[in-house]
mmCIF file of C-alpha atoms in Angstrom:
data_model
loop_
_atom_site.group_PDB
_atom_site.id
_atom_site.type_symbol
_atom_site.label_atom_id
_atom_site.label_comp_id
_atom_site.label_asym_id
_atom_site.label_seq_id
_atom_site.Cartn_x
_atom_site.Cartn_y
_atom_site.Cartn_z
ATOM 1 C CA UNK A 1 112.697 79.705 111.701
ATOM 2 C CA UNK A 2 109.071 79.718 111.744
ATOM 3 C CA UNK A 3 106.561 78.503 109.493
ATOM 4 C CA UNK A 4 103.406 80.870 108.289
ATOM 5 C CA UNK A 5 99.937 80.392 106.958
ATOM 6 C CA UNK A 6 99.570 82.711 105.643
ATOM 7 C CA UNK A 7 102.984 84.403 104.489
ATOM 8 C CA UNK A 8 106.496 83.094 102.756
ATOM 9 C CA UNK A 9 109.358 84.056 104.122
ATOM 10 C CA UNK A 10 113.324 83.630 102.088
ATOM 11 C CA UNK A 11 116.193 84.676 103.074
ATOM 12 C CA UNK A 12 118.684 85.235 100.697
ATOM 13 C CA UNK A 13 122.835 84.576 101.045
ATOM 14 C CA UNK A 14 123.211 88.365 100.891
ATOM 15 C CA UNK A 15 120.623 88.880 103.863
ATOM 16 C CA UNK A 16 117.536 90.095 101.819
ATOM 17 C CA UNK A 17 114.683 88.408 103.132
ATOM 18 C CA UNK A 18 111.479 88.394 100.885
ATOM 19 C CA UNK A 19 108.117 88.489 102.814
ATOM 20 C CA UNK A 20 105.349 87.394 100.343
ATOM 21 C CA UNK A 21 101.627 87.961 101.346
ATOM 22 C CA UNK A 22 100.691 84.523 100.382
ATOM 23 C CA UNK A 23 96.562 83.943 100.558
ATOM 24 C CA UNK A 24 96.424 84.650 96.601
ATOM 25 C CA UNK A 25 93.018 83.377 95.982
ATOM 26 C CA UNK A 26 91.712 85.506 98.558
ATOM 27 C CA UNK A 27 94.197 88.403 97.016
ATOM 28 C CA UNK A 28 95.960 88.338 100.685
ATOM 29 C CA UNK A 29 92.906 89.925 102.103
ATOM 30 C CA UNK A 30 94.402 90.737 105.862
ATOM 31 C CA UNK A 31 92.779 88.440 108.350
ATOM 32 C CA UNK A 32 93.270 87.994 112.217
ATOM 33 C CA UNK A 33 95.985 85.208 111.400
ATOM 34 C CA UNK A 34 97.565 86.987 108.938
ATOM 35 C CA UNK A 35 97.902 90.007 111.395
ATOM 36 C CA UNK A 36 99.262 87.518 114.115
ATOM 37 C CA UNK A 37 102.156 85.894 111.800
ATOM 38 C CA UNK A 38 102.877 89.480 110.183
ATOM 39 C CA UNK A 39 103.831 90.717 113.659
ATOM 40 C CA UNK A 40 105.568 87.945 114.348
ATOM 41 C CA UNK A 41 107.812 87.577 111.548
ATOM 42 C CA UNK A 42 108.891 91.243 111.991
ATOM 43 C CA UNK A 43 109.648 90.487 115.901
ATOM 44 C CA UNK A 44 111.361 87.419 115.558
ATOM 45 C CA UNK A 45 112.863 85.664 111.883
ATOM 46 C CA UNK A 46 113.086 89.372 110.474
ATOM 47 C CA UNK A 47 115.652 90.317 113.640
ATOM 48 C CA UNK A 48 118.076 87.618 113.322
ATOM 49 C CA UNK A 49 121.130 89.122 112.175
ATOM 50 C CA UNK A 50 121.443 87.059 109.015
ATOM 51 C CA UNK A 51 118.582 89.196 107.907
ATOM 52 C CA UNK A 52 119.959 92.422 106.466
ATOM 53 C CA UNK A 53 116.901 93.790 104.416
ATOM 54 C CA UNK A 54 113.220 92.575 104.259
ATOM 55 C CA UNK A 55 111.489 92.874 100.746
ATOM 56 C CA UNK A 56 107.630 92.699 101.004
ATOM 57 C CA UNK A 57 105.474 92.019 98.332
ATOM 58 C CA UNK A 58 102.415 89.778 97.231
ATOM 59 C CA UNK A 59 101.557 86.898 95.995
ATOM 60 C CA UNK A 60 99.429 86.348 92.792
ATOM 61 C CA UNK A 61 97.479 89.694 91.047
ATOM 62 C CA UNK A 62 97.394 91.245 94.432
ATOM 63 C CA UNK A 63 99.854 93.076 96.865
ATOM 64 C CA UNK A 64 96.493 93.186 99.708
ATOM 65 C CA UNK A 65 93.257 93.648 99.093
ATOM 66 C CA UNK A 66 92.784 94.740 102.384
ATOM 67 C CA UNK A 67 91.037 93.249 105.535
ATOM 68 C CA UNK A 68 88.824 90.249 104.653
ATOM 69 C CA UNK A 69 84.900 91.002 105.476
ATOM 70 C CA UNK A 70 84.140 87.667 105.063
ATOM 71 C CA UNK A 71 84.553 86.954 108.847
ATOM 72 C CA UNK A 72 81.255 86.254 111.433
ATOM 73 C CA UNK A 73 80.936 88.701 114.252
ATOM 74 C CA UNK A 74 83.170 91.927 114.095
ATOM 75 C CA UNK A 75 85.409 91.695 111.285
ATOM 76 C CA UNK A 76 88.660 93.474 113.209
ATOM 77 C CA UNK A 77 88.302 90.642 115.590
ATOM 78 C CA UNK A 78 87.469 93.457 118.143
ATOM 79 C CA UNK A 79 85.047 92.942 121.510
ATOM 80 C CA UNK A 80 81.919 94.839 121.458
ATOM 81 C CA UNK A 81 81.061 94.455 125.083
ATOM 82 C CA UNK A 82 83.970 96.622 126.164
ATOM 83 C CA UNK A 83 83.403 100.371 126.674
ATOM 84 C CA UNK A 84 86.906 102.002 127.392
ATOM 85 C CA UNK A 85 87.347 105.796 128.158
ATOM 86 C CA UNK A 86 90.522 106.833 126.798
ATOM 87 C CA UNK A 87 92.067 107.035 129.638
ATOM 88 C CA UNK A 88 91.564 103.459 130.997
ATOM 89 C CA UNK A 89 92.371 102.221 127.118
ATOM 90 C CA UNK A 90 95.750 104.131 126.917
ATOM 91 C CA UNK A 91 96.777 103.230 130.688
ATOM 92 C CA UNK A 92 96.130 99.731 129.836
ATOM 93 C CA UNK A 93 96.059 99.226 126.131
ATOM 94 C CA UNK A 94 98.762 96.485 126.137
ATOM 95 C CA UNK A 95 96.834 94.588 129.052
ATOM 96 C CA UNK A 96 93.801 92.551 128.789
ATOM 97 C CA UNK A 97 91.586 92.233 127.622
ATOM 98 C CA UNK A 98 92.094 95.808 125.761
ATOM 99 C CA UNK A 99 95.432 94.276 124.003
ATOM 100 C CA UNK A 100 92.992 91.810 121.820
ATOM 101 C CA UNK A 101 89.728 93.541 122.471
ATOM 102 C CA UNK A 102 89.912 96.884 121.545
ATOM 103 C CA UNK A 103 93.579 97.564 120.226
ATOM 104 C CA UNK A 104 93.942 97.786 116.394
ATOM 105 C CA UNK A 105 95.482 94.435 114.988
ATOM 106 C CA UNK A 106 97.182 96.306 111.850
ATOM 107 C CA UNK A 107 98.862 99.033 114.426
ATOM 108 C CA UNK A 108 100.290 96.161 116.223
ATOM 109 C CA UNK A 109 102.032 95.326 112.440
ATOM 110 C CA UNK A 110 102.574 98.818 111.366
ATOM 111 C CA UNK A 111 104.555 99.442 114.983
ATOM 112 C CA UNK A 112 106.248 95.784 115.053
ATOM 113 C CA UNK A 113 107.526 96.674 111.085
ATOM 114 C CA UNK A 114 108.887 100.496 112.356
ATOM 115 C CA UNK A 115 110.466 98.894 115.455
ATOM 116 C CA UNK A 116 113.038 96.847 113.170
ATOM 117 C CA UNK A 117 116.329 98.426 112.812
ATOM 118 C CA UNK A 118 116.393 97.145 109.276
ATOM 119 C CA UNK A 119 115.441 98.708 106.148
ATOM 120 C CA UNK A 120 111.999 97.386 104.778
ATOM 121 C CA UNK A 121 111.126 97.926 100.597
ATOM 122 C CA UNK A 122 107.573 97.477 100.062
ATOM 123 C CA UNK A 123 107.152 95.949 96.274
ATOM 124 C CA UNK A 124 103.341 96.680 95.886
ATOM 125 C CA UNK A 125 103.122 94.306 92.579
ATOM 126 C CA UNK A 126 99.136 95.124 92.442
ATOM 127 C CA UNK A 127 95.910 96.260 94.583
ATOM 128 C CA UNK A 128 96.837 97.575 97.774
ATOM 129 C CA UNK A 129 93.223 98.938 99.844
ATOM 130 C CA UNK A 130 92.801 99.960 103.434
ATOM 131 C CA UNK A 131 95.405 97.708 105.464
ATOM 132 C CA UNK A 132 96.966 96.850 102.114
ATOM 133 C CA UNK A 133 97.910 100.158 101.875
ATOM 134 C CA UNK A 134 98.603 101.740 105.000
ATOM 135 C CA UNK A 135 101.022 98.485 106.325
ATOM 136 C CA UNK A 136 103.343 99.702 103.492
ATOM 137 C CA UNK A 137 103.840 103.015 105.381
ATOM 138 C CA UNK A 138 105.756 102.050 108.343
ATOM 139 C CA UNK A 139 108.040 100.157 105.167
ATOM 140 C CA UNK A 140 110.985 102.704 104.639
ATOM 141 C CA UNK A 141 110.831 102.423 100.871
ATOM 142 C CA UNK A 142 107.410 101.862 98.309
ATOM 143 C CA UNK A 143 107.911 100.709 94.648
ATOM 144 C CA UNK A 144 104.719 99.967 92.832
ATOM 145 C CA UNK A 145 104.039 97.670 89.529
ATOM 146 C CA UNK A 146 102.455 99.972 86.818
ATOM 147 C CA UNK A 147 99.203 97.319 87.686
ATOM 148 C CA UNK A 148 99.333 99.272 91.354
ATOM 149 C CA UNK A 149 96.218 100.172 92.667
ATOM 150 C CA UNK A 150 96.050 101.906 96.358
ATOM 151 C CA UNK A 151 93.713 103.246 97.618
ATOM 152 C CA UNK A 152 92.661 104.564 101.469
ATOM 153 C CA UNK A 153 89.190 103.555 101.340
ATOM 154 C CA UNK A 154 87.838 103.710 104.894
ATOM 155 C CA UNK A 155 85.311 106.463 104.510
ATOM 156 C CA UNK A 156 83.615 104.252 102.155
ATOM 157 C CA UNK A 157 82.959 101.804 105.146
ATOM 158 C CA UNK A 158 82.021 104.169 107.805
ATOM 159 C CA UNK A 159 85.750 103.645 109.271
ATOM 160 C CA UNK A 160 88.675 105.485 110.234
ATOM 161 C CA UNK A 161 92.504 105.283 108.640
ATOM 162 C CA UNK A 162 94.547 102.594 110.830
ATOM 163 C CA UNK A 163 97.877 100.689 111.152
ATOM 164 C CA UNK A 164 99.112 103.949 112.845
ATOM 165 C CA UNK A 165 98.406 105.620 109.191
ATOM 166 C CA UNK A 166 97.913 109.004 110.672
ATOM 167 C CA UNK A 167 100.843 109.659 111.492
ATOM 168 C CA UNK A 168 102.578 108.042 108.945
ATOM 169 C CA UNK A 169 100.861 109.255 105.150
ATOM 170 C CA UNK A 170 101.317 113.288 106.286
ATOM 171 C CA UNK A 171 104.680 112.622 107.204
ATOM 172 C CA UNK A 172 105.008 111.035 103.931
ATOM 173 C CA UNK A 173 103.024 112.966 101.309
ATOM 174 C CA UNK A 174 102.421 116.220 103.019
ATOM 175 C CA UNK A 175 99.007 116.869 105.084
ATOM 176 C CA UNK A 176 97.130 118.430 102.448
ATOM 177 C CA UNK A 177 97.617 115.501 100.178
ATOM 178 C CA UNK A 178 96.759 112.766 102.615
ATOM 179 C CA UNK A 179 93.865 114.768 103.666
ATOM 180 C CA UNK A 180 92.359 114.624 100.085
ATOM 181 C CA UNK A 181 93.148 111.040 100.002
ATOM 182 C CA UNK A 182 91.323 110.112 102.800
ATOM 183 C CA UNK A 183 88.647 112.145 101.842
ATOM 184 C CA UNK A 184 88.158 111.083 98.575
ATOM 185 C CA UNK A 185 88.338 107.146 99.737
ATOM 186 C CA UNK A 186 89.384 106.939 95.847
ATOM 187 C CA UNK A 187 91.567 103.910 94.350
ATOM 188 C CA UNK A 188 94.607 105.811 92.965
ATOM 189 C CA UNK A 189 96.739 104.510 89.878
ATOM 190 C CA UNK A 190 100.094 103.770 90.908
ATOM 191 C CA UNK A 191 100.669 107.413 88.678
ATOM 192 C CA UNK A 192 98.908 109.384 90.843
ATOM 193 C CA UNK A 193 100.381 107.680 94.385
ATOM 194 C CA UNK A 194 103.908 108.004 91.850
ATOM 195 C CA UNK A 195 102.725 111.915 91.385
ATOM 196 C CA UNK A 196 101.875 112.243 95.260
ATOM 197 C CA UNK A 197 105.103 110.829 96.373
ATOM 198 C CA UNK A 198 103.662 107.824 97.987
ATOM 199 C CA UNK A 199 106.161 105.346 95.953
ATOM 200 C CA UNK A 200 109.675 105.933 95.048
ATOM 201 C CA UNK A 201 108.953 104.754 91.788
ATOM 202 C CA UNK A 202 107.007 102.821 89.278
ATOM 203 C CA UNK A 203 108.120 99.741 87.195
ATOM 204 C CA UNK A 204 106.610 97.485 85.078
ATOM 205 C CA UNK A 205 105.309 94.150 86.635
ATOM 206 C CA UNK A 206 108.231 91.237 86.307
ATOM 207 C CA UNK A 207 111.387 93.953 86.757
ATOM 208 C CA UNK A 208 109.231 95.003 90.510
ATOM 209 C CA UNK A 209 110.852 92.225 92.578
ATOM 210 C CA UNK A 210 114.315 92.955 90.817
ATOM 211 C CA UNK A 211 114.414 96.433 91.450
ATOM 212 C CA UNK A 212 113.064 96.074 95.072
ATOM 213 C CA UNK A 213 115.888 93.434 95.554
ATOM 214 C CA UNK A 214 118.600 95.461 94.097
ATOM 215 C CA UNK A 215 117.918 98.422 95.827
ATOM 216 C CA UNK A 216 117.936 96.450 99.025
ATOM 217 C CA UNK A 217 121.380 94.938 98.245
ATOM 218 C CA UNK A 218 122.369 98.522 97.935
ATOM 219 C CA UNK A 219 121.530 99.112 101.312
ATOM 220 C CA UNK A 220 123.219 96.941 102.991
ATOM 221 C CA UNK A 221 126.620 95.536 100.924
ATOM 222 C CA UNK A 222 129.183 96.921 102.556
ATOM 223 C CA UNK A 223 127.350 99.131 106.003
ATOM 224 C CA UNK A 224 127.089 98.707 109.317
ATOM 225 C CA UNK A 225 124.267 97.114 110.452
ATOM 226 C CA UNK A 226 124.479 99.278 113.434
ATOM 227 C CA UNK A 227 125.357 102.241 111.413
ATOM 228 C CA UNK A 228 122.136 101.439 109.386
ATOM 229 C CA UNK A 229 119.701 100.665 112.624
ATOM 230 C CA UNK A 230 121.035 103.837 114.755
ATOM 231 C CA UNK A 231 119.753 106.024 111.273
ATOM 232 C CA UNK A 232 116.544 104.587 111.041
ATOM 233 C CA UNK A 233 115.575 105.185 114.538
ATOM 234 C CA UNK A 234 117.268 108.587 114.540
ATOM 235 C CA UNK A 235 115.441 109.872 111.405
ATOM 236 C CA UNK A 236 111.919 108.719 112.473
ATOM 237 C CA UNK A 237 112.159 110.348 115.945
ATOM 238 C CA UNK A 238 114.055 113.405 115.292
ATOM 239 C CA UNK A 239 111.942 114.428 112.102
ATOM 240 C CA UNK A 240 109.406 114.742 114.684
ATOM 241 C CA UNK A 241 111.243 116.242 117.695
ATOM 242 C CA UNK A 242 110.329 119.421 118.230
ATOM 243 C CA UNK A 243 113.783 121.299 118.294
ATOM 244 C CA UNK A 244 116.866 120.696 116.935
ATOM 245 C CA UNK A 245 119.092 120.255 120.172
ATOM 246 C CA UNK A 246 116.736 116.613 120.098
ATOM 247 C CA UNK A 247 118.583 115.401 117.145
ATOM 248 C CA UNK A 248 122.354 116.849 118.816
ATOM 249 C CA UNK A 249 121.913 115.246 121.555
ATOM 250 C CA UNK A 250 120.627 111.691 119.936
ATOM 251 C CA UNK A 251 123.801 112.189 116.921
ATOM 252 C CA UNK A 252 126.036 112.709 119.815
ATOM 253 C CA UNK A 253 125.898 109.237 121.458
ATOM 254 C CA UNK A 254 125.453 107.921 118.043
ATOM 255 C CA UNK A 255 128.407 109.054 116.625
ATOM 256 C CA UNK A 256 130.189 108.824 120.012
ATOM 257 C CA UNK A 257 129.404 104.940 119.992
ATOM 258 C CA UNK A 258 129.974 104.457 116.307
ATOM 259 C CA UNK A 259 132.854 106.118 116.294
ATOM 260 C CA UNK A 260 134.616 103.235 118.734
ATOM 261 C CA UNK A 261 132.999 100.464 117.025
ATOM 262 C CA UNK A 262 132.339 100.050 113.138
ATOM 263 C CA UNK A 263 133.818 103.437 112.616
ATOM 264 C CA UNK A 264 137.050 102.425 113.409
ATOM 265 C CA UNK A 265 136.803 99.727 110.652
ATOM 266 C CA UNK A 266 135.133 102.169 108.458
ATOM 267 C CA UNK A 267 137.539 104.458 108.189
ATOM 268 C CA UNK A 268 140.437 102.197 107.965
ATOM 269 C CA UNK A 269 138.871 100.099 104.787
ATOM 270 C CA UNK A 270 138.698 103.508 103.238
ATOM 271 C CA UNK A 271 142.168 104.940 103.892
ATOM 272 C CA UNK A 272 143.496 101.238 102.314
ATOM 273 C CA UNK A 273 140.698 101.426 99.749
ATOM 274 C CA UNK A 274 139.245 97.869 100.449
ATOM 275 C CA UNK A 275 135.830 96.756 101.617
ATOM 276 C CA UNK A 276 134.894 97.152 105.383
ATOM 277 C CA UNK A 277 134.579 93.928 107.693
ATOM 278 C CA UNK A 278 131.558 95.473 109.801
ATOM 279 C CA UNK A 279 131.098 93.210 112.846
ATOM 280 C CA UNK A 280 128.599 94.975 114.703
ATOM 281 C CA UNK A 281 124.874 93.547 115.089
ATOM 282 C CA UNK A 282 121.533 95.172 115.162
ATOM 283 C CA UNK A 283 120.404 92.848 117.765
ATOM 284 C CA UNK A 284 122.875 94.893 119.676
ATOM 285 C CA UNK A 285 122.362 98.544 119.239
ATOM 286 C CA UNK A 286 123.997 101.119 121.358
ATOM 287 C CA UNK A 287 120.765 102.878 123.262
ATOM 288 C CA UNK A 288 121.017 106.411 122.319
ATOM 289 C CA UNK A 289 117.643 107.759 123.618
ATOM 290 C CA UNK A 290 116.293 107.868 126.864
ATOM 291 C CA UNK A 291 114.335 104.426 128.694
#
């Protein structure tokens, strides 16, 4: 397991890991090293398959205050002396010197944290600005302390939404409402991100890590890991195909491949009416969707 500057990381006996934004005197203000280990964690220690769940949350007062401006030259870490078109940048945007010069350091998070077949609960137990808020979108689940503060701030700093945000918040909260948000660059209470469906739901500050944790114990006691990573990929991509055959065709192999594996197990536990022995992995899902 590897060791972070910048984060915690526990992993429970029932597989929930926690994943603590840990620079508290800085309130976890994103920096270029804390970009590096989040990406990391949620590429390697997050995929082992003792890790059921991941439960992110922060440190101290503060969930993340967003990307620290304290840094000399550009703050994103970002090269100034490159000039991409778009078309050289998105035919070489994993390449360098685009990958660290130009490419956005909390998309590379937001897309490592969607890639894991696992569920991830944000626990936002205080201010979450810019990248403090829009990492917790590609998280499956938010729950917010009544001390919650979010806010998408970037037109405040002459900046654009990141962390893949764009496509995330309207899929979320509806177009109109993320709009307005953006717009505004307003800190919202964690009422009004409760009363724009941004988080699940509110709770006061010591029973946040409690409920996060239960609710990811709920998850995953008793399912198929596979069962569990197959839906997550299924309901990101087919919410967004653009005809329903997209979704047949994707449920087909699922179920086809379930159906021989963990299914078999599945159903059995319930026609004796005891717990299911799931043995599949998500390390090894079934591809369902073309290369």
């Amino acid at each position: 397991m590897s060791t972070y500057q910048t984060l915690d990381w526990t992993v429970g006996e029932d597989g929930v890991a926690v994943l603590t934004l840990s620079r508290p005197d800085a309130l976890n203000a994103f920096d270029l090293t804390m970009a590096r280990e989040l990406e990391q964690v949620f590429s390697t220690d997050a995929r082992d398959d003792a890790v059921r769940a991941v439960v992110v949350t922060g440190a101290g007062r503060a969930f993340c205050a967003g990307m620290d401006l304290s840094a000399e030259g550009n703050v994103f870490g970002l090269d100034e002396s490159l000039t991409p078109t778009p078309e050289e940048f998105r035919a070489s945007y994993d390449q360098e010197p685009f990958d660290t010069g130009v490419r956005d350091t909390g998309g590379k998070v937001s897309l490592a944290i969607h890639a894991l077949p696992k569920p991830v609960i944000a626990a936002i137990n205080g201010p979450a600005v810019g990248i403090g808020a829009t990492m917790t979108l590609a998280m499956d689940i938010r729950m917010a302390s009544t001390r919650a503060r979010i806010g998408f701030v970037f037109g405040r700093l002459g900046i654009v939404p990141e962390a893949c945000s764009t496509w995330f918040l309207p899929r979320i909260v509806g177009i109109q409402q993320a709009l307005e948000w953006v717009y505004s660059a307003d800190i919202l209470t964690a009422q009004q991100a409760y009363d724009g469906r941004l988080v699940r739901s509110l709770h006061e500050p010591d029973d946040l890590l409690p409920a996060a944790l239960e609710l990811a114990r709920s998850f995953v006691t008793d399912r198929s890991p596979v069962a569990l990573g197959l839906a997550k990929q299924m309901l990101y991509r087919n919410g967004a195909a653009d005809h329903p055959l997209e979704a047949h065709l994707s449920d087909s192999l699922a179920m086809y491949a379930t159906s021989i594996a963990d299914g078999k197990e599945g159903v059995s536990a319930f026609l004796e009416k005891r717990s299911p022995e799931f043995t599949g992995r998500a390390s090894e899902l079934p591809r369902i969707y073309p290369a």
